[in-house]
PDB file of C-alpha atoms in Angstrom:
ATOM      1  CA  MET Q  19     121.547  75.922-101.407  1.00  0.00           C
ATOM      2  CA  GLY Q  20     119.575  78.794-102.911  1.00  0.00           C
ATOM      3  CA  GLY Q  21     115.930  79.457-102.356  1.00  0.00           C
ATOM      4  CA  VAL Q  22     113.245  78.637-104.863  1.00  0.00           C
ATOM      5  CA  TYR Q  23     111.290  81.787-105.558  1.00  0.00           C
ATOM      6  CA  VAL Q  24     107.755  80.841-106.430  1.00  0.00           C
ATOM      7  CA  ARG Q  25     105.088  83.410-107.169  1.00  0.00           C
ATOM      8  CA  ILE Q  26     101.444  82.432-107.080  1.00  0.00           C
ATOM      9  CA  ARG Q  27      99.976  82.915-110.511  1.00  0.00           C
ATOM     10  CA  VAL Q  28      96.540  81.909-111.696  1.00  0.00           C
ATOM     11  CA  VAL Q  29      96.081  81.406-115.397  1.00  0.00           C
ATOM     12  CA  LEU Q  30      92.539  81.100-116.751  1.00  0.00           C
ATOM     13  CA  GLY Q  31      92.274  81.047-120.507  1.00  0.00           C
ATOM     14  CA  LEU Q  32      93.834  84.347-121.549  1.00  0.00           C
ATOM     15  CA  VAL Q  33      93.452  85.964-118.143  1.00  0.00           C
ATOM     16  CA  VAL Q  34      96.494  86.013-115.824  1.00  0.00           C
ATOM     17  CA  CYS Q  35      96.278  87.254-112.246  1.00  0.00           C
ATOM     18  CA  LEU Q  36      98.917  87.547-109.548  1.00  0.00           C
ATOM     19  CA  LEU Q  37      98.293  86.742-105.896  1.00  0.00           C
ATOM     20  CA  GLY Q  38      94.551  86.553-105.822  1.00  0.00           C
ATOM     21  CA  VAL Q  39      91.351  85.523-107.409  1.00  0.00           C
ATOM     22  CA  CYS Q  40      90.482  86.145-111.027  1.00  0.00           C
ATOM     23  CA  GLY Q  41      88.188  84.929-113.715  1.00  0.00           C
ATOM     24  CA  ARG Q  42      86.162  85.743-116.794  1.00  0.00           C
ATOM     25  CA  ALA Q  43      82.430  86.150-116.989  1.00  0.00           C
ATOM     26  CA  ASP Q  44      82.146  83.023-119.140  1.00  0.00           C
ATOM     27  CA  ALA Q  45      84.591  80.921-117.123  1.00  0.00           C
ATOM     28  CA  THR Q  46      85.119  79.573-113.658  1.00  0.00           C
ATOM     29  CA  THR Q  47      86.854  81.531-110.924  1.00  0.00           C
ATOM     30  CA  ALA Q  48      89.904  79.943-109.314  1.00  0.00           C
ATOM     31  CA  THR Q  49      92.171  80.526-106.369  1.00  0.00           C
ATOM     32  CA  LEU Q  50      95.677  79.042-106.328  1.00  0.00           C
ATOM     33  CA  THR Q  51      97.465  78.555-102.997  1.00  0.00           C
ATOM     34  CA  ALA Q  52     100.702  76.944-101.838  1.00  0.00           C
ATOM     35  CA  ASP Q  53     101.293  75.177 -98.533  1.00  0.00           C
ATOM     36  CA  ARG Q  54     104.648  76.947 -98.059  1.00  0.00           C
ATOM     37  CA  ASP Q  55     105.801  80.551 -98.242  1.00  0.00           C
ATOM     38  CA  GLU Q  56     108.614  81.645-100.528  1.00  0.00           C
ATOM     39  CA  PRO Q  57     111.486  81.172-100.801  1.00  0.00           C
ATOM     40  CA  GLN Q  58     112.004  77.451-100.169  1.00  0.00           C
ATOM     41  CA  PRO Q  59     115.221  75.469-100.648  1.00  0.00           C
ATOM     42  CA  ALA Q  60     115.529  73.497-103.892  1.00  0.00           C
ATOM     43  CA  GLY Q  61     114.252  69.951-103.349  1.00  0.00           C
ATOM     44  CA  THR Q  62     111.419  71.028-101.042  1.00  0.00           C
ATOM     45  CA  SER Q  63     108.002  69.665-101.989  1.00  0.00           C
ATOM     46  CA  ILE Q  64     105.354  72.351-102.381  1.00  0.00           C
ATOM     47  CA  ARG Q  65     101.695  71.380-102.437  1.00  0.00           C
ATOM     48  CA  TRP Q  66      99.636  73.631-104.730  1.00  0.00           C
ATOM     49  CA  THR Q  67      95.861  73.660-104.451  1.00  0.00           C
ATOM     50  CA  ALA Q  68      93.557  75.144-107.067  1.00  0.00           C
ATOM     51  CA  THR Q  69      90.039  75.825-105.839  1.00  0.00           C
ATOM     52  CA  ALA Q  70      87.386  76.543-108.459  1.00  0.00           C
ATOM     53  CA  THR Q  71      84.001  78.179-108.041  1.00  0.00           C
ATOM     54  CA  ASP Q  72      81.295  79.322-110.419  1.00  0.00           C
ATOM     55  CA  GLY Q  73      81.014  77.447-113.689  1.00  0.00           C
ATOM     56  CA  GLN Q  74      79.820  73.859-113.564  1.00  0.00           C
ATOM     57  CA  ALA Q  75      81.441  71.081-111.503  1.00  0.00           C
ATOM     58  CA  PRO Q  76      83.261  68.818-111.862  1.00  0.00           C
ATOM     59  CA  TYR Q  77      86.207  71.066-112.694  1.00  0.00           C
ATOM     60  CA  SER Q  78      89.312  70.113-114.648  1.00  0.00           C
ATOM     61  CA  PHE Q  79      92.784  71.535-114.099  1.00  0.00           C
ATOM     62  CA  LYS Q  80      95.847  71.826-116.324  1.00  0.00           C
ATOM     63  CA  TRP Q  81      99.130  72.649-114.524  1.00  0.00           C
ATOM     64  CA  TRP Q  82     101.975  74.767-115.981  1.00  0.00           C
ATOM     65  CA  LEU Q  83     105.446  75.980-114.977  1.00  0.00           C
ATOM     66  CA  TRP Q  84     107.165  79.181-116.176  1.00  0.00           C
ATOM     67  CA  ASP Q  85     110.969  79.001-115.910  1.00  0.00           C
ATOM     68  CA  GLY Q  86     111.677  82.562-117.001  1.00  0.00           C
ATOM     69  CA  GLU Q  87     111.807  81.724-120.709  1.00  0.00           C
ATOM     70  CA  ARG Q  88     108.832  79.515-121.512  1.00  0.00           C
ATOM     71  CA  TRP Q  89     105.791  77.730-120.097  1.00  0.00           C
ATOM     72  CA  SER Q  90     106.090  73.941-119.704  1.00  0.00           C
ATOM     73  CA  LEU Q  91     103.219  71.551-119.128  1.00  0.00           C
ATOM     74  CA  LEU Q  92     103.403  69.853-115.721  1.00  0.00           C
ATOM     75  CA  ALA Q  93     100.126  67.915-115.856  1.00  0.00           C
ATOM     76  CA  ASP Q  94      97.464  67.712-118.568  1.00  0.00           C
ATOM     77  CA  TRP Q  95      93.723  68.112-117.951  1.00  0.00           C
ATOM     78  CA  SER Q  96      92.465  66.099-114.991  1.00  0.00           C
ATOM     79  CA  THR Q  97      90.138  66.546-112.043  1.00  0.00           C
ATOM     80  CA  GLN Q  98      93.154  66.790-109.699  1.00  0.00           C
ATOM     81  CA  GLY Q  99      92.960  70.205-108.041  1.00  0.00           C
ATOM     82  CA  VAL Q 100      96.186  69.520-106.143  1.00  0.00           C
ATOM     83  CA  TYR Q 101      99.687  69.386-107.615  1.00  0.00           C
ATOM     84  CA  LEU Q 102     102.789  68.374-105.646  1.00  0.00           C
ATOM     85  CA  TRP Q 103     105.807  70.164-107.115  1.00  0.00           C
ATOM     86  CA  ARG Q 104     109.420  69.600-106.081  1.00  0.00           C
ATOM     87  CA  PRO Q 105     111.826  71.935-107.893  1.00  0.00           C
ATOM     88  CA  VAL Q 106     115.346  70.562-108.165  1.00  0.00           C
ATOM     89  CA  LEU Q 107     116.972  73.918-109.004  1.00  0.00           C
ATOM     90  CA  ALA Q 108     116.648  77.376-107.503  1.00  0.00           C
ATOM     91  CA  ASN Q 109     115.163  79.834-109.993  1.00  0.00           C
ATOM     92  CA  ARG Q 110     113.751  83.280-109.129  1.00  0.00           C
ATOM     93  CA  SER Q 111     111.714  83.192-112.341  1.00  0.00           C
ATOM     94  CA  TYR Q 112     109.616  80.128-111.485  1.00  0.00           C
ATOM     95  CA  ARG Q 113     105.877  80.689-111.759  1.00  0.00           C
ATOM     96  CA  LEU Q 114     103.288  77.986-111.341  1.00  0.00           C
ATOM     97  CA  GLY Q 115     100.050  78.347-113.259  1.00  0.00           C
ATOM     98  CA  VAL Q 116      96.827  76.449-113.604  1.00  0.00           C
ATOM     99  CA  TRP Q 117      94.070  76.545-116.184  1.00  0.00           C
ATOM    100  CA  VAL Q 118      90.608  75.664-114.909  1.00  0.00           C
ATOM    101  CA  ARG Q 119      87.535  74.672-116.838  1.00  0.00           C
ATOM    102  CA  GLY Q 120      84.077  73.573-115.847  1.00  0.00           C
ATOM    103  CA  ALA Q 121      82.228  70.417-116.881  1.00  0.00           C
ATOM    104  CA  GLY Q 122      81.408  70.225-120.571  1.00  0.00           C
ATOM    105  CA  THR Q 123      84.095  72.756-121.558  1.00  0.00           C
ATOM    106  CA  THR Q 124      86.664  71.527-124.061  1.00  0.00           C
ATOM    107  CA  GLU Q 125      88.636  74.698-124.851  1.00  0.00           C
TER     108      GLU Q 125
END
């Protein structure tokens, strides 16, 4: 069974950051963390936590997955800052992303 290669990626509006904290002056700042290191065997549940600061609470999160060819929506806007992801296939191109917005923001 191959390993699932997951890179931490934070996506905020048009800003994309790898392995760290990022944000825009007019947006919230978010940190995205996983409860397991890479790689993990396919079928392993990985708990992703998005933590938002700045902006105005409550925050909303929209979860995405990059498979190497395209982004797919995992979960639409909600106040859930945690996403449990269980990949069924090994894919070195997997990237998990989250958009974060503060209260009153609809973009």
